[in-house]
XYZ file of C-alpha atoms in Angstrom:
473
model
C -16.546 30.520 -3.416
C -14.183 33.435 -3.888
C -11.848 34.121 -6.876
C -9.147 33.298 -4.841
C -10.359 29.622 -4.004
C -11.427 29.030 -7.977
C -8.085 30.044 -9.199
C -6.225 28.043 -7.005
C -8.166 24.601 -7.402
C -8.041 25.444 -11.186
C -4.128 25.361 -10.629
C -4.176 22.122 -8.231
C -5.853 20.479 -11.101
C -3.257 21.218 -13.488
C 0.032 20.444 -10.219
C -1.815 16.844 -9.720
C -1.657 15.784 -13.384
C 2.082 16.652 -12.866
C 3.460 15.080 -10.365
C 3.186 12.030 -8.051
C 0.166 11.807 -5.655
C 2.814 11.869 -2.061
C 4.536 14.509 -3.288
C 1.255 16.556 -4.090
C -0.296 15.344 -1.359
C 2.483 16.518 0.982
C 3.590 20.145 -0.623
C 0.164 20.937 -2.143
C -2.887 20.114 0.032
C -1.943 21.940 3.134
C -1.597 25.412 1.301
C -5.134 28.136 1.799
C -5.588 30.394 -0.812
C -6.432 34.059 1.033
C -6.889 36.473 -1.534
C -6.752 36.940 -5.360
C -5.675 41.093 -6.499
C -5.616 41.330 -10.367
C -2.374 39.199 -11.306
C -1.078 38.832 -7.588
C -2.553 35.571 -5.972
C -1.998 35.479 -1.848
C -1.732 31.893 -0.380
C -1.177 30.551 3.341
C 1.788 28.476 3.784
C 2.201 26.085 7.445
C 6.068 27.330 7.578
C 9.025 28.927 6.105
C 10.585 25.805 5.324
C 7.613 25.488 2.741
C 7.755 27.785 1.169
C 11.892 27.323 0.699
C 10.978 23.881 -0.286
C 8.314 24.662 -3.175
C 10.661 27.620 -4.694
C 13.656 25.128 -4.920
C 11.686 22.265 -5.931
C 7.720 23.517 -7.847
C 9.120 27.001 -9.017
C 8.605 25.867 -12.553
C 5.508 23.943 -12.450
C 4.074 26.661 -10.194
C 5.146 29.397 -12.963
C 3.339 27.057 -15.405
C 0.381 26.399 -13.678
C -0.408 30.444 -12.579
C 0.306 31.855 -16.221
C -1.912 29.657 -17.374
C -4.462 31.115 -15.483
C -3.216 34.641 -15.075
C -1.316 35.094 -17.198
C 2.501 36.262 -17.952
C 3.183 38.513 -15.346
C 1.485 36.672 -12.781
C 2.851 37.015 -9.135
C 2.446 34.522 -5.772
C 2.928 35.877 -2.389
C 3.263 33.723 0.193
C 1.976 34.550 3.695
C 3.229 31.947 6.329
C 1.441 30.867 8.905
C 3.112 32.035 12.531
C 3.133 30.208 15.506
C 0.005 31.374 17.992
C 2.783 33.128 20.223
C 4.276 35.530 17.093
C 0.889 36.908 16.548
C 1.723 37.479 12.789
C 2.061 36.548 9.890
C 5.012 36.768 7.295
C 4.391 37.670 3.352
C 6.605 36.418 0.708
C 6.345 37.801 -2.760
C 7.688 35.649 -5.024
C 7.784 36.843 -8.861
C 7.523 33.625 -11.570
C 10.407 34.808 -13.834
C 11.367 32.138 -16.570
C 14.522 31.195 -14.625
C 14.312 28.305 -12.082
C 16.540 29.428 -9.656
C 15.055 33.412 -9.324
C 16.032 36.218 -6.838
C 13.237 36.076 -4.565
C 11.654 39.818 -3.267
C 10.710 39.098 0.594
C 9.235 41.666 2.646
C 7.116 42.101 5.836
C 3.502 43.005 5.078
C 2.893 42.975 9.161
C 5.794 44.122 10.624
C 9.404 45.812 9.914
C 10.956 43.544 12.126
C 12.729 40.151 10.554
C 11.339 37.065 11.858
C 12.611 33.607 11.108
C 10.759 30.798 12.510
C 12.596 28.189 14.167
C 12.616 24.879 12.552
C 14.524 21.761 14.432
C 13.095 19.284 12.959
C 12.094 20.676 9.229
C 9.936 17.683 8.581
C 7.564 18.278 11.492
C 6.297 21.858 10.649
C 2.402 23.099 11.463
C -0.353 21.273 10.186
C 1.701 18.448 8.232
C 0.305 16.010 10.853
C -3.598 17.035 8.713
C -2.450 14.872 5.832
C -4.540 11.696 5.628
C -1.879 8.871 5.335
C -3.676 5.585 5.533
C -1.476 3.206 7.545
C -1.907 0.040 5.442
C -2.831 -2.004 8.514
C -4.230 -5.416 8.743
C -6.834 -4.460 11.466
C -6.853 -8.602 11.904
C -3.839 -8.542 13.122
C -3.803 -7.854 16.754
C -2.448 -8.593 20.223
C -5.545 -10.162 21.117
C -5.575 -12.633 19.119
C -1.969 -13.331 18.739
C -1.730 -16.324 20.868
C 1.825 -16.450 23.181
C 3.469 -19.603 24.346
C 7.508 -20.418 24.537
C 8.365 -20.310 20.987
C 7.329 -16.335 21.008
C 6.815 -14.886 24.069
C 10.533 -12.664 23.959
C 9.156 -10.798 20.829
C 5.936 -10.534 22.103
C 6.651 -8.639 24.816
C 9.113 -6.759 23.094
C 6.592 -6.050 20.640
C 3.837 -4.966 23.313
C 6.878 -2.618 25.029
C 7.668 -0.635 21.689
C 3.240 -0.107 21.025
C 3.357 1.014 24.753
C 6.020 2.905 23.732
C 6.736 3.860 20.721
C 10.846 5.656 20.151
C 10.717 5.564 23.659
C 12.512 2.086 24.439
C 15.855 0.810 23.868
C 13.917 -1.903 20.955
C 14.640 0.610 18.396
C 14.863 -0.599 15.726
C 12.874 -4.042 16.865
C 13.786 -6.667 14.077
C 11.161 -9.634 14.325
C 12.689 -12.981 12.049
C 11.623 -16.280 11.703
C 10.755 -18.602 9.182
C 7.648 -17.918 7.128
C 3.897 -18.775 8.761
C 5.153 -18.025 11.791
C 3.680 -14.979 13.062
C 6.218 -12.048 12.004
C 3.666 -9.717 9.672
C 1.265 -10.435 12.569
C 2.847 -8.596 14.983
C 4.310 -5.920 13.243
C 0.502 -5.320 12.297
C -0.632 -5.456 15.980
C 2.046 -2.931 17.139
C 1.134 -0.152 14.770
C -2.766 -1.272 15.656
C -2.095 -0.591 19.196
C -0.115 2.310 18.707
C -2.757 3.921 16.729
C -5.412 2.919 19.429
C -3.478 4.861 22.161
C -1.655 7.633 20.448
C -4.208 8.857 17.853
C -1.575 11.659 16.715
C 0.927 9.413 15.648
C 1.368 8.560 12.223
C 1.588 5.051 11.683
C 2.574 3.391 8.026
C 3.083 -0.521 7.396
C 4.992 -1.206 3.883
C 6.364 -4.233 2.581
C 10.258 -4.137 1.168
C 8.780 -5.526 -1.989
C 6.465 -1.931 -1.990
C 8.807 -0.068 -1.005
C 11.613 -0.837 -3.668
C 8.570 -0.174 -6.126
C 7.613 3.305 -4.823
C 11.602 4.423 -4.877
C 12.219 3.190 -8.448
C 8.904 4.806 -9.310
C 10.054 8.138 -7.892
C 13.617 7.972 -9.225
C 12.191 7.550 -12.616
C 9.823 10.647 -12.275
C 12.928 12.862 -10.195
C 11.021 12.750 -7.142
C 13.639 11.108 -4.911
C 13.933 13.850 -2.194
C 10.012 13.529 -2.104
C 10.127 10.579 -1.080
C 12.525 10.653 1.545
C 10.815 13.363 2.876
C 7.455 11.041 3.102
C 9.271 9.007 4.758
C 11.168 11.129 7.323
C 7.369 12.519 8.363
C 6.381 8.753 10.130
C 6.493 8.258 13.547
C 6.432 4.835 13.517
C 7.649 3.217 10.248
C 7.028 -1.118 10.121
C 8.817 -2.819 7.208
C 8.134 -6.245 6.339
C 10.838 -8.699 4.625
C 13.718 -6.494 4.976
C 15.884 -9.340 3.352
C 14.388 -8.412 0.074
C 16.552 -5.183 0.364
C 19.168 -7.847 -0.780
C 21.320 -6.645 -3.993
C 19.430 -3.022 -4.067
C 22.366 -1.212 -3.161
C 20.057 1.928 -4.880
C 17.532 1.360 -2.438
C 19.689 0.472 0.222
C 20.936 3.699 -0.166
C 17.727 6.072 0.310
C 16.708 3.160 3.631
C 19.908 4.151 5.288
C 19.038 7.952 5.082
C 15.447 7.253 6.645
C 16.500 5.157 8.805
C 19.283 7.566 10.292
C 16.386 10.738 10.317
C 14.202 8.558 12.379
C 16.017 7.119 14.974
C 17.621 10.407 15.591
C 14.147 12.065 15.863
C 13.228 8.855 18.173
C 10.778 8.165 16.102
C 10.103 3.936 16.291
C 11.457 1.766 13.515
C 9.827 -2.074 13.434
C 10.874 -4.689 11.114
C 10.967 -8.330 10.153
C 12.641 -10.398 8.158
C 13.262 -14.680 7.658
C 16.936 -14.264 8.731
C 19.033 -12.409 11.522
C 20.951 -9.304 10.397
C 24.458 -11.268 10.309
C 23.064 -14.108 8.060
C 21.275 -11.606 4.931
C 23.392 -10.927 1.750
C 24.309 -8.400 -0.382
C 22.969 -5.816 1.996
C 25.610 -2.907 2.941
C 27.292 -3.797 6.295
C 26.666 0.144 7.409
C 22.744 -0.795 7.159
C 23.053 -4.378 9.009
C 25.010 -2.209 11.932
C 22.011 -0.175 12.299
C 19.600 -2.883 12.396
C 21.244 -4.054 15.446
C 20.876 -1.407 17.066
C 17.747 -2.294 18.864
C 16.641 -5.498 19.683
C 16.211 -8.823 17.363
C 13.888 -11.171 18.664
C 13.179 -14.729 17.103
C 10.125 -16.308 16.744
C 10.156 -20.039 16.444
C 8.176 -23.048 15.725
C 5.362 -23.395 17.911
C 5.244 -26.255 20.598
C 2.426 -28.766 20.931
C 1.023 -26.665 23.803
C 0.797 -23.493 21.838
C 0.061 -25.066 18.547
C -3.562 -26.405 20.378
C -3.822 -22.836 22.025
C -3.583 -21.424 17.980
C -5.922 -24.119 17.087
C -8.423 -23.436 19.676
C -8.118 -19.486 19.018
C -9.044 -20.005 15.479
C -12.303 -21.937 16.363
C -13.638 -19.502 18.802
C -13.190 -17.256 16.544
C -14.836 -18.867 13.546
C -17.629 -20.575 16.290
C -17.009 -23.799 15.622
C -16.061 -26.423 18.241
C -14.665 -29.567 17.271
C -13.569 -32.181 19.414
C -10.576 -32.561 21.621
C -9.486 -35.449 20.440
C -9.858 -33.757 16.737
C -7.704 -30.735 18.452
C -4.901 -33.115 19.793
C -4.312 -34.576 16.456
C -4.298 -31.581 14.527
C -1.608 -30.142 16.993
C 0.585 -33.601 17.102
C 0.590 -33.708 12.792
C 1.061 -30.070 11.952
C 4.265 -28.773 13.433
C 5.739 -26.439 11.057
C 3.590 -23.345 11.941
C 0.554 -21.380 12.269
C -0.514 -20.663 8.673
C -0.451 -24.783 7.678
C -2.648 -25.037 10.801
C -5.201 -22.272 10.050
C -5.177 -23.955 6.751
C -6.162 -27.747 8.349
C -8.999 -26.471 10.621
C -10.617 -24.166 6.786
C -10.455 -27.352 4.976
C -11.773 -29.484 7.650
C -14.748 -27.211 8.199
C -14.959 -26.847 4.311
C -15.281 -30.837 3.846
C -17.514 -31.132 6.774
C -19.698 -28.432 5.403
C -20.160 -29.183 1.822
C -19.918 -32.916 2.213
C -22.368 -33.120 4.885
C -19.754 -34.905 7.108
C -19.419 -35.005 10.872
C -16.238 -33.730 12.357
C -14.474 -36.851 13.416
C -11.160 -38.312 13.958
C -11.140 -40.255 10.684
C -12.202 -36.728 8.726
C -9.217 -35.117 10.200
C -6.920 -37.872 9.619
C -8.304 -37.996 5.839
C -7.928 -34.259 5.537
C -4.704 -33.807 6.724
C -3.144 -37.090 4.887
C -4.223 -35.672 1.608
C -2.941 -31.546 2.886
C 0.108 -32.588 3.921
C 0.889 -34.303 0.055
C -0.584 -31.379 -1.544
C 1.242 -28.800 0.285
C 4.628 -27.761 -1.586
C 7.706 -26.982 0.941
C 9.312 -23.618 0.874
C 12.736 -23.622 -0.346
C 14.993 -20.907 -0.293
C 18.508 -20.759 -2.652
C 20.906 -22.116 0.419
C 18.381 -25.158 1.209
C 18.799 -26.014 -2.830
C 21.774 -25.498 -2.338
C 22.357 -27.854 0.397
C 20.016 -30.276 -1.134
C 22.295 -30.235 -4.922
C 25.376 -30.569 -2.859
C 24.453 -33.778 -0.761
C 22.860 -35.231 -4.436
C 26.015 -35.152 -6.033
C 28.459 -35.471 -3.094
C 30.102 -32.054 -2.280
C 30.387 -29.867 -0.415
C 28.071 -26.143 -0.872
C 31.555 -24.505 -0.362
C 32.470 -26.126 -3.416
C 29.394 -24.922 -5.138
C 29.961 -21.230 -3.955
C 33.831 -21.931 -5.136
C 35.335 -20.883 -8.903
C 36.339 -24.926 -8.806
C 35.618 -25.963 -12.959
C 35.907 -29.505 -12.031
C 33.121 -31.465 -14.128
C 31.311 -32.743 -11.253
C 31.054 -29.168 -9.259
C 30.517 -27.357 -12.398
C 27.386 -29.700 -13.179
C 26.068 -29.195 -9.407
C 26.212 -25.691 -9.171
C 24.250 -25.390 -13.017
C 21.704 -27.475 -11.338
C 21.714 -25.299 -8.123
C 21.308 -22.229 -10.426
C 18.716 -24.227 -12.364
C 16.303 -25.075 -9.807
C 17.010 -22.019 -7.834
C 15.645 -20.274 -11.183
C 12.508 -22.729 -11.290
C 11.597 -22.868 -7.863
C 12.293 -19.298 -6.332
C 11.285 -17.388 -9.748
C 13.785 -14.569 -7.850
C 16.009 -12.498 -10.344
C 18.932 -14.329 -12.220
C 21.126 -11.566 -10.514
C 20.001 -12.362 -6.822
C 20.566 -16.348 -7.733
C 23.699 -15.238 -9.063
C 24.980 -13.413 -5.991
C 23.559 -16.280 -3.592
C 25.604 -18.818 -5.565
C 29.338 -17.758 -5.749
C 28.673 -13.953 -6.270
C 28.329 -14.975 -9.658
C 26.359 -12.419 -12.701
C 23.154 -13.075 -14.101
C 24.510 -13.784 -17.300
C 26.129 -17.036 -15.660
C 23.015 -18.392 -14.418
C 21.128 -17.556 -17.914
C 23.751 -20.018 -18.868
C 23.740 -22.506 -17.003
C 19.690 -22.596 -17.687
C 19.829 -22.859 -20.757
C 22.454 -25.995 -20.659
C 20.478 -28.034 -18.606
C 17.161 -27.218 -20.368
C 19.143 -28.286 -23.645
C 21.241 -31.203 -22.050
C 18.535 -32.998 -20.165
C 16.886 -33.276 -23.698
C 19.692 -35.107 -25.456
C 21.758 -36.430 -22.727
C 20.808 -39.498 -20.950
C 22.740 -38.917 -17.448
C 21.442 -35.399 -16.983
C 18.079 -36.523 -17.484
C 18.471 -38.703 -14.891
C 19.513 -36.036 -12.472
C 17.220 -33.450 -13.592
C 14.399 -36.078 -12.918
C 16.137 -37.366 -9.108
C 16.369 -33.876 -8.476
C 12.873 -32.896 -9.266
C 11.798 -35.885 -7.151
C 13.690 -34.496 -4.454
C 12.097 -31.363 -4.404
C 8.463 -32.606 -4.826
C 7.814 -31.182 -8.298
């Protein structure tokens, strides 16, 4: 190993423990060290735009990092990596003064003749496309074994037309919403799948909203915003799941609406899904919901008895187990919310047959299910508690959602924000907004009153308790 190639991994070491792993990752990984002449170090860069990007952006913790090693009047030269057509390459020398924004001494090493690459697209420069980015894909999630039938066959199609071709259609963005268990994380999973399987040079990332907000707050806090929107900007095809949880992250919202513009310019493919259409999410910036209408929203519903025994007799051949029609019918008459409920019958019938020695039979299945169906807890979101307050105490949600301070409203939208609170665990803030566009501080409040009244007061214990009746707790 030359000097060259020690010095520079000696510096790497030190630039990793420094910044995030994307950004190092991204900037870092794809530069060659050439050639190391006493305090002058030589490295390879893919493009001019790199080298731009590191002086504005690592000056500093590149100064840091070579001193260290070479001490204080330690130079870099950069020599970028020309197309195969220039025949050349271009050297840099960049000195490491103390300032962060230095003159910069350039010069041609090769050739006296100025050459400035051409960049139209400064996110897609040479060799960027080498960086390992692991897609985060459920590879059990595919079109084979996504069953079709009525209830999903539109987004199925659409979904098979975008993988076929992805930026290439008029589904751009796709939006895939429906309620939850029905299939929506499925086949966002199954396009990038198939789009990996026939266009190995695309890169492909699946991220969850929930993730995502994480990864920007954690790169705000460290200054490494524009790093991440760069990151970004470099997918081809980008799949974000519960895009409603962009809801009252106007931050967020923000840095989305900047990706989301680079990419669909670029025609690169945007997929997402989400539990609601675009027109019926809150608190998310109306320049945002434009844009995700774009392309093409398709719905998935709840399957129908035909494709509910096609799911059910999918997930036996694929476990190898066979279990008898009549068994089958059942199933698919009693479970009709959707697929993940029935999934969950045929584990637990298998389970009970297994470990209690049991044969498969009608009377199992009716057992089973009888005893699932009182142990599974519905999914309530704020407007169904909503809905369900308002008809318990006789008004209307609009009432609710109004600044009315009439007793009987006031007491039914506490409760709303109460069981919101207990049920959804989501942030007082997002209850807040969801009920009146109220603050958080108003919900804390209304909490804490009925945790304190239904102690002490005889008629709000009886609601409290009616109400937790209601909703099965």
């Amino acid at each position: 190993m030359n000097q060259a190639v020690v010095l520079w991994n000696k510096c790497l070491s030190f630039i990793k423990d420094n910044i995030d792993e994307v950004a190092f990752d991204t900037w870092f990984k794809p530069l060659v060290p050439i050639d190391l002449k006493g305090n002058i170090l030589k490295i390879q860069v893919p493009s001019k735009f790199y080298y731009e990007w590191i002086e504005e952006h690592y000056l500093q913790l590149l100064k840091i990092a070579l001193t260290k090693y070479l001490g204080a009047d330690a130079k870099l030269i950069y020599s970028i990596k020309m197309s195969a057509e220039a025949h050349q390459n271009q050297d840099h020398l960049m000195d490491l003064p103390s300032s962060n924004r230095p003159p910069v001494e350039t010069r041609n090493r090769k050739t006296t003749k100025t050459f400035v690459p051409e960049i139209k697209n400064p996110f897609a420069f040479p060799g960027i496309k080498k960086i390992h980015i692991d897609s985060q894909l459920n590879q059990h999630y595919t079109f084979d074994n996504f069953v079709e039938g009525n209830s999903n066959r539109l987004a199925r199609n659409a979904a098979k037309a975008v993988a076929k071709k992805p930026g290439g259609t008029s589904f751009n963005p796709l939006l895939i919403y429906g309620d939850v268990g029905l299939g929506k994380t499925h086949l966002a999973n199954a396009i990038g799948i198939e789009v990996k399987s026939q266009f190995p040079d695309k890169t492909v990332l699946y991220v969850s909203t929930e993730k995502f907000i994480q990864q920007y707050t954690t790169a705000t806090q460290r200054n490494n915003r524009n790093d991440f929107i760069h990151f970004y900007q470099m997918i081809d095809v980008l799949i974000v799941d519960d895009i409603q949880f962009l809801s009252g992250k106007p931050g967020t919202q923000d840095v989305f609406f900047h990706i989301f513009n680079h990419l669909h310019q670029n025609k690169k493919q945007i997929v997402l899904t989400a539990d609601k259409t675009p027109v019926d999410m809150q608190d998310i910036e109306q320049r945002l919901l434009s844009r995700f209408k774009w392309g093409l929203s398709a719905e998935l519903q709840k399957p129908d008895y035909e494709t509910r025994k096609k799911i059910i007799m999918n997930k036996l051949y694929a476990d190898g187990v066979k279990l008898p029609d009549n068994v089958i019918e059942f199933i698919a008459q009693s479970i009709k919310t959707n697929i993940r409920e029935l999934e969950g019958i045929i584990i637990s019938l298998i389970a009970h047959a297994s470990f209690d020695h049991r044969e498969i039979n009608l009377e199992l299945t009716k057992e089973i299910i009888q005893n699932y169906v009182k142990q599974t807890k519905k999914v309530y979101s704020i407007d169904m508690i909503k809905e369900i307050v308002a008809k318990y105490f006789n008004v209307e949600i609009e009432d609710i959602q109004s600044k009315s301070r009439k007793r009987e409203i006031v007491q039914a939208r506490q409760f709303a924000m109460y069981f919101a609170k207990k049920i959804t665990n989501k942030p007082y803030a997002e209850i807040g907004k969801s009920i009146g566009n109220r603050n958080h501080a108003t919900v804390l409040h209304a909490c804490k009153t009925i945790d304190g009244l239904k102690q002490i007061d005889k008629e709000f214990n009886k609601f409290y308790k009616d109400l937790e009746i209601e909703f099965s707790l």
